[in-house]
Amino acid sequence: MRLTKTVKMIEAHAEGEVGRIVTGGDFHVPGDTMLSKMNYINDQDDSLRRFLVFEPRGYAQMSTNLLFPPTRPDADVAFIILQGDKAHAMSGSNSICLTTVVLETGIIEMKEPTTILHLDTPAGLVKATAQCKSGKCERVSLDMNPSFATDLDVKIDVDGIGQVIVDIAFGGVFYGLIDVAQFNMDIVPNNARQLVEIGTKVHRTINRDLVIKHPEIDGLEGLSYTMFTGFNSDGEMQGATILPPGRIDRSPCGTGNSARLAVMYARGQIEVGEKRTARSIINSYFDVEITGLKSIGGVSAILPRISGRGWVFGKHEIGIDPNDPYLEGYSVSDCWGDAFDLMSNVD
Ligand SMILES: O=C(O)[C@H]1NCC[C@@H]1O
C-alpha cells in the first residue's frame, strides 16, 4: 500500500449526527486565530476540506472536524467544522463529539466525575462540561456562544414556492428558522428530501436578499443553515437543520436550538432558567435552556446551554495513492443534493 498525505481520525456521533475528529496528519492551516484559519480555508485554499469531506474519503451524511492546539491562553483545544459547502464557525453536535473523543482517547486527561474544557472556535470560546464515569464521557453540556435574533417574521419570495416567513438568528452560526407548519408537514424521516429541497431554496433566497453580519465578529456573515422548527406529538420542540449541500442534521442541532431559543425569548415564549427538550428528525434529543443574558455589540443576546451525549464508534486512517486522480474528491447530487455554493445568488 502506498498511502501518502495520511490523516488519522476518530469517528463519533452526537445523538445520531456523525462528527469525525481529525486527530493527526500532515496538514497546516495558516492563521493566528480560529476565525482566521476558517477564513483561510474558505477564501484561500479549500483543498484540505475537499480532500477530507468529499468522496471517496468522505460521505455526505457527516461533519468532519479539524483539531488544533488552542490559539488563546484560556482554551484547552481548538477546532473547525468542515461541511459539504465550506468551513463553519461553531457546531453543537460536533463540540459534543470533540469533547467525547479528546477525553475518551486521552488527548486531554479525563477527570471524574466532571471535566471542564474550553473550546476555541471561530465563533468564540465555548465551555464544555463533561460528566464522566469509568472512562466514559456520559454527557456534555455546552455553554454556547451568546445568541440573538436579528429579524423576525421576514417575508421572502422563494422561486417555485411563493412566500415563506422566516426568522433570522445567530446561535454560533446564522440560521434562517422556518416554522414547518407553513408547509403542513411533520418533521419525520419520510419528509426529509422535501424538507431539504424547500430549506435549500429558502437558504439561497435569504443569502440573495438579506445582508447578515455578526455585530462584533468580523467575517461571521451570511446564513450557514436553515432549520425547520416545530413540535412533536408530545409537545416537545423538534427541529430539522438543513445542511449544505443537501441533507438533514441527525442531531437536534445545538447551534440551531441556540438560535431558536433566542427567537423564543424575543417572542416571550421562554424565560431565563426554563428547561426544554429539543428533538431531532430521528427523535434523539438535547436538553436546552437559557442560563442568562448578555449584550453583544449593542444587541441583547441570550446565553444558551445545550447538553447531549456522544459516542465513539471507530478509528479511521485515510490517505491517497500518489497515482489517485481524485486528490480533491468529488460529489454527485444523488447523495449530496444540489451540490453548490450556498453563498451564490444562482437560482
Ligand atoms: O448541532 C449543531 O450545531 C450541528 N449539527 C450539524 C450542523 C450543526 O453544526
mmCIF file of C-alpha atoms and ligand atoms in Angstrom:
data_model
loop_
_atom_site.group_PDB
_atom_site.id
_atom_site.type_symbol
_atom_site.label_atom_id
_atom_site.label_comp_id
_atom_site.label_asym_id
_atom_site.label_seq_id
_atom_site.Cartn_x
_atom_site.Cartn_y
_atom_site.Cartn_z
ATOM 1 C CA MET A 1 0.000 0.000 0.000
ATOM 2 C CA ARG A 2 1.445 3.381 -0.982
ATOM 3 C CA LEU A 3 -0.645 5.853 1.026
ATOM 4 C CA THR A 4 0.606 9.424 1.254
ATOM 5 C CA LYS A 5 -0.959 12.505 2.944
ATOM 6 C CA THR A 6 -2.267 10.162 5.657
ATOM 7 C CA VAL A 7 -4.703 11.586 8.201
ATOM 8 C CA LYS A 8 -5.895 9.890 11.406
ATOM 9 C CA MET A 9 -9.455 10.297 12.642
ATOM 10 C CA ILE A 10 -11.652 9.149 15.475
ATOM 11 C CA GLU A 11 -15.254 8.634 14.439
ATOM 12 C CA ALA A 12 -18.003 9.668 16.808
ATOM 13 C CA HIS A 13 -21.617 10.738 16.740
ATOM 14 C CA ALA A 14 -23.683 13.003 18.973
ATOM 15 C CA GLU A 15 -27.339 11.956 19.221
ATOM 16 C CA GLY A 16 -27.029 10.433 15.742
ATOM 17 C CA GLU A 17 -25.058 13.173 13.951
ATOM 18 C CA VAL A 18 -21.629 11.915 12.855
ATOM 19 C CA GLY A 19 -18.704 14.186 13.685
ATOM 20 C CA ARG A 20 -15.313 12.769 12.604
ATOM 21 C CA ILE A 21 -12.430 14.293 14.558
ATOM 22 C CA VAL A 22 -9.156 14.634 12.644
ATOM 23 C CA THR A 23 -6.613 13.942 15.376
ATOM 24 C CA GLY A 24 -3.420 13.730 13.329
ATOM 25 C CA GLY A 25 -1.982 14.269 9.886
ATOM 26 C CA ASP A 26 0.420 16.241 7.800
ATOM 27 C CA PHE A 27 -1.515 19.466 7.253
ATOM 28 C CA HIS A 28 -1.102 23.112 8.164
ATOM 29 C CA VAL A 29 -3.762 25.826 8.152
ATOM 30 C CA PRO A 30 -2.282 29.346 8.392
ATOM 31 C CA GLY A 31 -3.891 31.826 10.813
ATOM 32 C CA ASP A 32 -3.255 33.164 14.335
ATOM 33 C CA THR A 33 -6.878 32.694 15.405
ATOM 34 C CA MET A 34 -9.519 30.048 14.678
ATOM 35 C CA LEU A 35 -11.523 32.672 12.759
ATOM 36 C CA SER A 36 -8.542 33.457 10.521
ATOM 37 C CA LYS A 37 -7.893 29.738 9.971
ATOM 38 C CA MET A 38 -11.547 29.253 8.998
ATOM 39 C CA ASN A 39 -11.406 32.211 6.626
ATOM 40 C CA TYR A 40 -8.177 30.829 5.099
ATOM 41 C CA ILE A 41 -9.944 27.562 4.268
ATOM 42 C CA ASN A 42 -12.992 29.364 2.858
ATOM 43 C CA ASP A 43 -11.234 32.168 0.997
ATOM 44 C CA GLN A 44 -7.705 30.955 0.139
ATOM 45 C CA ASP A 45 -7.308 27.179 -0.033
ATOM 46 C CA ASP A 46 -10.219 24.722 0.104
ATOM 47 C CA SER A 47 -8.159 21.668 -0.881
ATOM 48 C CA LEU A 48 -7.813 20.120 2.609
ATOM 49 C CA ARG A 49 -11.574 20.360 3.178
ATOM 50 C CA ARG A 50 -12.328 18.754 -0.174
ATOM 51 C CA PHE A 51 -9.715 16.028 0.429
ATOM 52 C CA LEU A 52 -11.405 15.094 3.713
ATOM 53 C CA VAL A 53 -15.098 15.748 3.102
ATOM 54 C CA PHE A 54 -15.817 14.665 -0.464
ATOM 55 C CA GLU A 55 -15.874 11.153 -1.878
ATOM 56 C CA PRO A 56 -14.101 8.745 -1.969
ATOM 57 C CA ARG A 57 -12.692 9.585 1.506
ATOM 58 C CA GLY A 58 -15.804 11.248 2.888
ATOM 59 C CA TYR A 59 -19.550 10.829 2.579
ATOM 60 C CA ALA A 60 -22.442 13.287 2.626
ATOM 61 C CA GLN A 61 -24.090 12.383 5.963
ATOM 62 C CA MET A 62 -21.379 13.593 8.322
ATOM 63 C CA SER A 63 -19.312 16.500 9.557
ATOM 64 C CA THR A 64 -15.507 16.465 9.722
ATOM 65 C CA ASN A 65 -13.640 18.461 12.364
ATOM 66 C CA LEU A 66 -10.015 19.632 12.268
ATOM 67 C CA LEU A 67 -8.460 19.501 15.741
ATOM 68 C CA PHE A 68 -5.856 22.166 16.606
ATOM 69 C CA PRO A 69 -3.952 23.313 19.676
ATOM 70 C CA PRO A 70 -5.697 26.344 21.195
ATOM 71 C CA THR A 71 -4.791 29.789 19.787
ATOM 72 C CA ARG A 72 -5.735 31.549 23.031
ATOM 73 C CA PRO A 73 -4.467 31.054 26.611
ATOM 74 C CA ASP A 74 -7.915 30.467 28.127
ATOM 75 C CA ALA A 75 -8.730 27.496 25.879
ATOM 76 C CA ASP A 76 -7.788 23.811 26.089
ATOM 77 C CA VAL A 77 -8.417 22.763 22.493
ATOM 78 C CA ALA A 78 -9.461 24.289 19.169
ATOM 79 C CA PHE A 79 -11.382 23.018 16.169
ATOM 80 C CA ILE A 80 -13.001 23.944 12.864
ATOM 81 C CA ILE A 81 -16.079 22.248 11.409
ATOM 82 C CA LEU A 82 -15.924 21.172 7.737
ATOM 83 C CA GLN A 83 -19.201 20.614 5.890
ATOM 84 C CA GLY A 84 -20.153 19.877 2.305
ATOM 85 C CA ASP A 85 -20.016 23.540 1.310
ATOM 86 C CA LYS A 86 -17.338 25.236 3.460
ATOM 87 C CA ALA A 87 -15.793 25.536 6.932
ATOM 88 C CA HIS A 88 -18.197 26.767 9.639
ATOM 89 C CA ALA A 89 -17.653 28.691 12.868
ATOM 90 C CA MET A 90 -19.358 26.580 15.514
ATOM 91 C CA SER A 91 -21.371 23.410 15.995
ATOM 92 C CA GLY A 92 -23.132 21.869 18.990
ATOM 93 C CA SER A 93 -23.133 18.208 17.948
ATOM 94 C CA ASN A 94 -19.525 18.463 16.783
ATOM 95 C CA SER A 95 -18.494 20.092 20.090
ATOM 96 C CA ILE A 96 -20.034 17.101 21.880
ATOM 97 C CA CYS A 97 -18.195 14.680 19.551
ATOM 98 C CA LEU A 98 -14.918 16.582 20.031
ATOM 99 C CA THR A 99 -15.196 16.621 23.835
ATOM 100 C CA THR A 100 -16.113 12.933 23.929
ATOM 101 C CA VAL A 101 -13.201 11.996 21.649
ATOM 102 C CA VAL A 102 -10.430 14.046 23.284
ATOM 103 C CA LEU A 103 -11.406 12.758 26.748
ATOM 104 C CA GLU A 104 -12.005 9.088 25.890
ATOM 105 C CA THR A 105 -8.799 8.813 23.823
ATOM 106 C CA GLY A 106 -6.683 10.609 26.424
ATOM 107 C CA ILE A 107 -5.729 13.501 24.139
ATOM 108 C CA ILE A 108 -6.881 15.539 27.124
ATOM 109 C CA GLU A 109 -6.962 13.998 30.609
ATOM 110 C CA MET A 110 -10.424 12.959 31.788
ATOM 111 C CA LYS A 111 -11.296 13.921 35.359
ATOM 112 C CA GLU A 112 -14.168 12.104 37.085
ATOM 113 C CA PRO A 113 -16.958 12.862 37.782
ATOM 114 C CA THR A 114 -16.604 16.175 35.902
ATOM 115 C CA THR A 115 -14.148 17.506 33.317
ATOM 116 C CA ILE A 116 -14.367 21.107 32.129
ATOM 117 C CA LEU A 117 -12.874 22.070 28.758
ATOM 118 C CA HIS A 118 -12.811 25.418 26.986
ATOM 119 C CA LEU A 119 -13.200 25.086 23.229
ATOM 120 C CA ASP A 120 -11.556 27.654 20.949
ATOM 121 C CA THR A 121 -13.832 28.109 17.927
ATOM 122 C CA PRO A 122 -14.091 30.739 15.157
ATOM 123 C CA ALA A 123 -17.319 31.917 16.878
ATOM 124 C CA GLY A 124 -15.563 32.357 20.229
ATOM 125 C CA LEU A 125 -14.911 30.415 23.417
ATOM 126 C CA VAL A 126 -17.344 27.640 24.390
ATOM 127 C CA LYS A 127 -17.295 25.968 27.819
ATOM 128 C CA ALA A 128 -17.880 22.215 27.721
ATOM 129 C CA THR A 129 -18.762 20.450 30.977
ATOM 130 C CA ALA A 130 -18.411 16.678 30.637
ATOM 131 C CA GLN A 131 -19.976 14.244 33.098
ATOM 132 C CA CYS A 132 -17.538 11.304 33.134
ATOM 133 C CA LYS A 133 -17.658 7.878 34.784
ATOM 134 C CA SER A 134 -15.396 4.809 34.440
ATOM 135 C CA GLY A 135 -13.621 6.290 31.419
ATOM 136 C CA LYS A 136 -16.852 7.185 29.598
ATOM 137 C CA CYS A 137 -17.823 10.743 28.758
ATOM 138 C CA GLU A 138 -21.516 10.279 29.545
ATOM 139 C CA ARG A 139 -22.950 13.706 28.741
ATOM 140 C CA VAL A 140 -21.608 17.065 27.600
ATOM 141 C CA SER A 141 -23.175 20.420 28.476
ATOM 142 C CA LEU A 142 -22.171 23.332 26.258
ATOM 143 C CA ASP A 143 -22.386 26.975 27.283
ATOM 144 C CA MET A 144 -22.952 28.131 23.722
ATOM 145 C CA ASN A 145 -21.992 31.437 22.130
ATOM 146 C CA PRO A 146 -24.232 34.414 23.013
ATOM 147 C CA SER A 147 -27.216 34.032 20.682
ATOM 148 C CA PHE A 148 -29.644 36.592 19.328
ATOM 149 C CA ALA A 149 -32.466 37.153 16.857
ATOM 150 C CA THR A 150 -31.764 39.767 14.174
ATOM 151 C CA ASP A 151 -35.026 39.700 12.141
ATOM 152 C CA LEU A 152 -38.416 38.190 12.999
ATOM 153 C CA ASP A 153 -41.271 37.295 10.608
ATOM 154 C CA VAL A 154 -39.344 38.211 7.452
ATOM 155 C CA LYS A 155 -41.437 37.546 4.359
ATOM 156 C CA ILE A 156 -39.361 36.223 1.481
ATOM 157 C CA ASP A 157 -40.448 35.233 -2.022
ATOM 158 C CA VAL A 158 -38.927 31.852 -2.896
ATOM 159 C CA ASP A 159 -38.841 30.765 -6.535
ATOM 160 C CA GLY A 160 -41.153 27.844 -7.142
ATOM 161 C CA ILE A 161 -42.601 28.014 -3.598
ATOM 162 C CA GLY A 162 -44.001 31.510 -3.008
ATOM 163 C CA GLN A 163 -43.976 33.461 0.231
ATOM 164 C CA VAL A 164 -42.163 31.944 3.207
ATOM 165 C CA ILE A 165 -41.918 33.617 6.609
ATOM 166 C CA VAL A 166 -38.539 33.199 8.339
ATOM 167 C CA ASP A 167 -36.747 34.347 11.472
ATOM 168 C CA ILE A 168 -33.037 35.167 11.245
ATOM 169 C CA ALA A 169 -30.977 34.400 14.346
ATOM 170 C CA PHE A 170 -27.418 33.611 15.479
ATOM 171 C CA GLY A 171 -26.689 30.530 17.569
ATOM 172 C CA GLY A 172 -22.950 30.182 16.896
ATOM 173 C CA VAL A 173 -23.633 30.445 13.165
ATOM 174 C CA PHE A 174 -26.514 32.264 11.439
ATOM 175 C CA TYR A 175 -29.808 30.475 10.808
ATOM 176 C CA GLY A 176 -32.950 31.012 8.801
ATOM 177 C CA LEU A 177 -35.646 29.458 11.028
ATOM 178 C CA ILE A 178 -38.745 28.206 9.206
ATOM 179 C CA ASP A 179 -41.929 27.206 11.064
ATOM 180 C CA VAL A 180 -42.688 23.869 9.419
ATOM 181 C CA ALA A 181 -46.445 24.474 9.944
ATOM 182 C CA GLN A 182 -46.257 26.781 6.879
ATOM 183 C CA PHE A 183 -45.872 23.640 4.773
ATOM 184 C CA ASN A 184 -48.360 21.409 6.593
ATOM 185 C CA MET A 185 -45.594 18.809 7.059
ATOM 186 C CA ASP A 186 -44.292 16.946 10.065
ATOM 187 C CA ILE A 187 -40.574 16.630 10.857
ATOM 188 C CA VAL A 188 -40.300 12.899 10.130
ATOM 189 C CA PRO A 189 -37.715 10.898 8.133
ATOM 190 C CA ASN A 190 -40.108 10.308 5.219
ATOM 191 C CA ASN A 191 -40.314 14.070 4.621
ATOM 192 C CA ALA A 192 -36.541 14.593 4.709
ATOM 193 C CA ARG A 193 -35.961 15.039 0.978
ATOM 194 C CA GLN A 194 -38.853 17.516 0.666
ATOM 195 C CA LEU A 195 -37.599 19.478 3.685
ATOM 196 C CA VAL A 196 -34.088 19.586 2.185
ATOM 197 C CA GLU A 197 -35.352 20.916 -1.141
ATOM 198 C CA ILE A 198 -37.517 23.634 0.434
ATOM 199 C CA GLY A 199 -34.881 24.569 3.031
ATOM 200 C CA THR A 200 -32.175 24.835 0.388
ATOM 201 C CA LYS A 201 -34.252 27.199 -1.773
ATOM 202 C CA VAL A 202 -35.091 29.330 1.264
ATOM 203 C CA HIS A 203 -31.384 29.399 2.201
ATOM 204 C CA ARG A 204 -30.338 30.694 -1.213
ATOM 205 C CA THR A 205 -33.123 33.302 -1.261
ATOM 206 C CA ILE A 206 -32.135 34.658 2.169
ATOM 207 C CA ASN A 207 -28.459 34.905 1.169
ATOM 208 C CA ARG A 208 -29.500 36.676 -2.029
ATOM 209 C CA ASP A 209 -31.922 39.145 -0.428
ATOM 210 C CA LEU A 210 -30.581 39.839 3.088
ATOM 211 C CA VAL A 211 -27.291 41.136 4.470
ATOM 212 C CA ILE A 212 -26.420 39.108 7.570
ATOM 213 C CA LYS A 213 -23.417 40.096 9.711
ATOM 214 C CA HIS A 214 -22.356 39.472 13.294
ATOM 215 C CA PRO A 215 -22.310 42.756 15.279
ATOM 216 C CA GLU A 216 -18.933 42.016 16.900
ATOM 217 C CA ILE A 217 -17.081 39.279 14.987
ATOM 218 C CA ASP A 218 -15.860 40.499 11.598
ATOM 219 C CA GLY A 219 -16.074 37.791 8.966
ATOM 220 C CA LEU A 220 -19.030 35.947 10.547
ATOM 221 C CA GLU A 221 -21.646 36.694 7.911
ATOM 222 C CA GLY A 222 -24.221 35.022 5.719
ATOM 223 C CA LEU A 223 -26.527 32.193 6.602
ATOM 224 C CA SER A 224 -24.917 28.862 7.456
ATOM 225 C CA TYR A 225 -28.114 26.825 7.577
ATOM 226 C CA THR A 226 -31.870 26.844 7.561
ATOM 227 C CA MET A 227 -33.739 24.954 10.266
ATOM 228 C CA PHE A 228 -37.350 23.834 10.234
ATOM 229 C CA THR A 229 -38.918 24.258 13.654
ATOM 230 C CA GLY A 230 -41.996 22.598 15.085
ATOM 231 C CA PHE A 231 -43.314 20.464 17.932
ATOM 232 C CA ASN A 232 -43.800 16.715 18.122
ATOM 233 C CA SER A 233 -46.952 14.920 19.254
ATOM 234 C CA ASP A 234 -45.749 15.165 22.873
ATOM 235 C CA GLY A 235 -45.466 18.939 22.539
ATOM 236 C CA GLU A 236 -41.661 18.855 22.669
ATOM 237 C CA MET A 237 -39.607 21.186 20.476
ATOM 238 C CA GLN A 238 -38.499 19.477 17.282
ATOM 239 C CA GLY A 239 -36.180 20.733 14.544
ATOM 240 C CA ALA A 240 -34.549 19.748 11.279
ATOM 241 C CA THR A 241 -31.438 21.657 10.248
ATOM 242 C CA ILE A 242 -30.761 21.563 6.531
ATOM 243 C CA LEU A 243 -27.045 21.145 5.907
ATOM 244 C CA PRO A 244 -25.375 22.077 2.613
ATOM 245 C CA PRO A 245 -25.242 20.790 0.090
ATOM 246 C CA GLY A 246 -28.361 18.767 0.800
ATOM 247 C CA ARG A 247 -29.016 16.699 3.934
ATOM 248 C CA ILE A 248 -30.580 16.900 7.395
ATOM 249 C CA ASP A 249 -28.760 17.062 10.727
ATOM 250 C CA ARG A 250 -29.387 13.806 12.535
ATOM 251 C CA SER A 251 -28.959 15.564 15.893
ATOM 252 C CA PRO A 252 -31.447 18.092 17.319
ATOM 253 C CA CYS A 253 -28.779 20.721 16.404
ATOM 254 C CA GLY A 254 -27.069 22.728 19.117
ATOM 255 C CA THR A 255 -26.445 25.944 17.181
ATOM 256 C CA GLY A 256 -29.910 25.741 15.624
ATOM 257 C CA ASN A 257 -31.600 25.373 19.005
ATOM 258 C CA SER A 258 -29.472 28.208 20.395
ATOM 259 C CA ALA A 259 -30.802 30.409 17.588
ATOM 260 C CA ARG A 260 -34.341 29.097 18.204
ATOM 261 C CA LEU A 261 -34.124 29.853 21.944
ATOM 262 C CA ALA A 262 -33.083 33.418 21.072
ATOM 263 C CA VAL A 263 -36.169 33.822 18.863
ATOM 264 C CA MET A 264 -38.431 32.240 21.515
ATOM 265 C CA TYR A 265 -37.015 34.589 24.149
ATOM 266 C CA ALA A 266 -37.533 37.588 21.866
ATOM 267 C CA ARG A 267 -41.162 36.474 21.479
ATOM 268 C CA GLY A 268 -41.660 35.973 25.232
ATOM 269 C CA GLN A 269 -42.122 32.203 24.745
ATOM 270 C CA ILE A 270 -39.388 31.162 27.211
ATOM 271 C CA GLU A 271 -37.705 32.715 30.242
ATOM 272 C CA VAL A 272 -34.159 32.507 31.634
ATOM 273 C CA GLY A 273 -33.827 29.274 33.635
ATOM 274 C CA GLU A 274 -36.600 27.345 31.847
ATOM 275 C CA LYS A 275 -35.505 23.936 30.535
ATOM 276 C CA ARG A 276 -36.893 22.283 27.408
ATOM 277 C CA THR A 277 -36.297 19.054 25.459
ATOM 278 C CA ALA A 278 -35.366 19.513 21.788
ATOM 279 C CA ARG A 279 -35.874 16.538 19.478
ATOM 280 C CA SER A 280 -34.340 15.707 16.079
ATOM 281 C CA ILE A 281 -35.788 14.100 12.963
ATOM 282 C CA ILE A 282 -34.667 10.694 14.345
ATOM 283 C CA ASN A 283 -36.146 11.572 17.780
ATOM 284 C CA SER A 284 -32.779 11.909 19.518
ATOM 285 C CA TYR A 285 -32.703 14.791 21.987
ATOM 286 C CA PHE A 286 -30.756 17.649 23.549
ATOM 287 C CA ASP A 287 -31.681 19.319 26.815
ATOM 288 C CA VAL A 288 -31.786 23.062 26.160
ATOM 289 C CA GLU A 289 -32.103 26.125 28.375
ATOM 290 C CA ILE A 290 -31.228 29.800 28.681
ATOM 291 C CA THR A 291 -28.822 30.479 31.569
ATOM 292 C CA GLY A 292 -28.525 34.247 31.287
ATOM 293 C CA LEU A 293 -28.444 37.379 29.157
ATOM 294 C CA LYS A 294 -25.617 39.435 27.628
ATOM 295 C CA SER A 295 -25.201 42.425 25.315
ATOM 296 C CA ILE A 296 -23.209 41.743 22.137
ATOM 297 C CA GLY A 297 -22.183 44.812 20.164
ATOM 298 C CA GLY A 298 -25.285 46.572 21.447
ATOM 299 C CA VAL A 299 -27.521 43.592 20.596
ATOM 300 C CA SER A 300 -29.294 41.873 23.503
ATOM 301 C CA ALA A 301 -28.337 38.187 23.475
ATOM 302 C CA ILE A 302 -29.191 35.082 25.462
ATOM 303 C CA LEU A 303 -26.722 32.576 26.886
ATOM 304 C CA PRO A 304 -27.926 29.122 25.762
ATOM 305 C CA ARG A 305 -26.888 25.833 27.314
ATOM 306 C CA ILE A 306 -27.220 22.668 25.236
ATOM 307 C CA SER A 307 -26.497 19.181 26.555
ATOM 308 C CA GLY A 308 -26.343 15.818 24.852
ATOM 309 C CA ARG A 309 -24.486 12.526 24.549
ATOM 310 C CA GLY A 310 -21.695 11.428 22.251
ATOM 311 C CA TRP A 311 -20.325 8.006 21.370
ATOM 312 C CA VAL A 312 -17.073 6.943 19.713
ATOM 313 C CA PHE A 313 -17.617 4.264 17.086
ATOM 314 C CA GLY A 314 -14.409 3.927 15.138
ATOM 315 C CA LYS A 315 -10.845 4.764 14.242
ATOM 316 C CA HIS A 316 -10.017 5.778 10.729
ATOM 317 C CA GLU A 317 -6.936 6.469 8.702
ATOM 318 C CA ILE A 318 -7.129 7.832 5.187
ATOM 319 C CA GLY A 319 -4.581 8.887 2.645
ATOM 320 C CA ILE A 320 -4.083 8.863 -1.067
ATOM 321 C CA ASP A 321 -2.117 6.783 -3.529
ATOM 322 C CA PRO A 322 0.197 9.111 -5.485
ATOM 323 C CA ASN A 323 -1.473 7.923 -8.707
ATOM 324 C CA ASP A 324 -5.037 8.554 -7.479
ATOM 325 C CA PRO A 325 -6.535 11.339 -9.661
ATOM 326 C CA TYR A 326 -9.130 12.322 -7.053
ATOM 327 C CA LEU A 327 -6.961 14.291 -4.631
ATOM 328 C CA GLU A 328 -9.747 16.845 -4.106
ATOM 329 C CA GLY A 329 -12.605 14.377 -4.245
ATOM 330 C CA TYR A 330 -15.959 14.631 -5.964
ATOM 331 C CA SER A 331 -19.671 14.847 -5.069
ATOM 332 C CA VAL A 332 -22.763 13.858 -7.025
ATOM 333 C CA SER A 333 -26.227 15.247 -6.353
ATOM 334 C CA ASP A 334 -27.851 11.809 -5.857
ATOM 335 C CA CYS A 335 -26.330 11.725 -2.340
ATOM 336 C CA TRP A 336 -25.143 15.296 -1.848
ATOM 337 C CA GLY A 337 -28.284 17.081 -3.027
ATOM 338 C CA ASP A 338 -27.836 20.142 -5.188
ATOM 339 C CA ALA A 339 -24.090 20.468 -4.593
ATOM 340 C CA PHE A 340 -23.485 24.187 -4.953
ATOM 341 C CA ASP A 341 -22.108 27.262 -3.250
ATOM 342 C CA LEU A 342 -24.830 28.490 -0.915
ATOM 343 C CA MET A 343 -23.328 31.938 -0.866
ATOM 344 C CA SER A 344 -24.006 32.277 -4.570
ATOM 345 C CA ASN A 345 -27.043 34.041 -5.958
ATOM 346 C CA VAL A 346 -27.545 31.414 -8.579
ATOM 347 C CA ASP A 347 -31.139 30.211 -8.719
HETATM 348 O O1 LIG B 1 -25.501 20.692 16.483
HETATM 349 C C1 LIG B 1 -25.086 21.524 15.675
HETATM 350 O O2 LIG B 1 -24.980 22.725 15.903
HETATM 351 C C2 LIG B 1 -24.556 20.973 14.361
HETATM 352 N N1 LIG B 1 -25.111 19.712 13.931
HETATM 353 C C3 LIG B 1 -24.704 19.610 12.485
HETATM 354 C C4 LIG B 1 -24.812 21.020 11.990
HETATM 355 C C5 LIG B 1 -24.549 21.916 13.189
HETATM 356 O O3 LIG B 1 -23.249 22.445 13.075
#
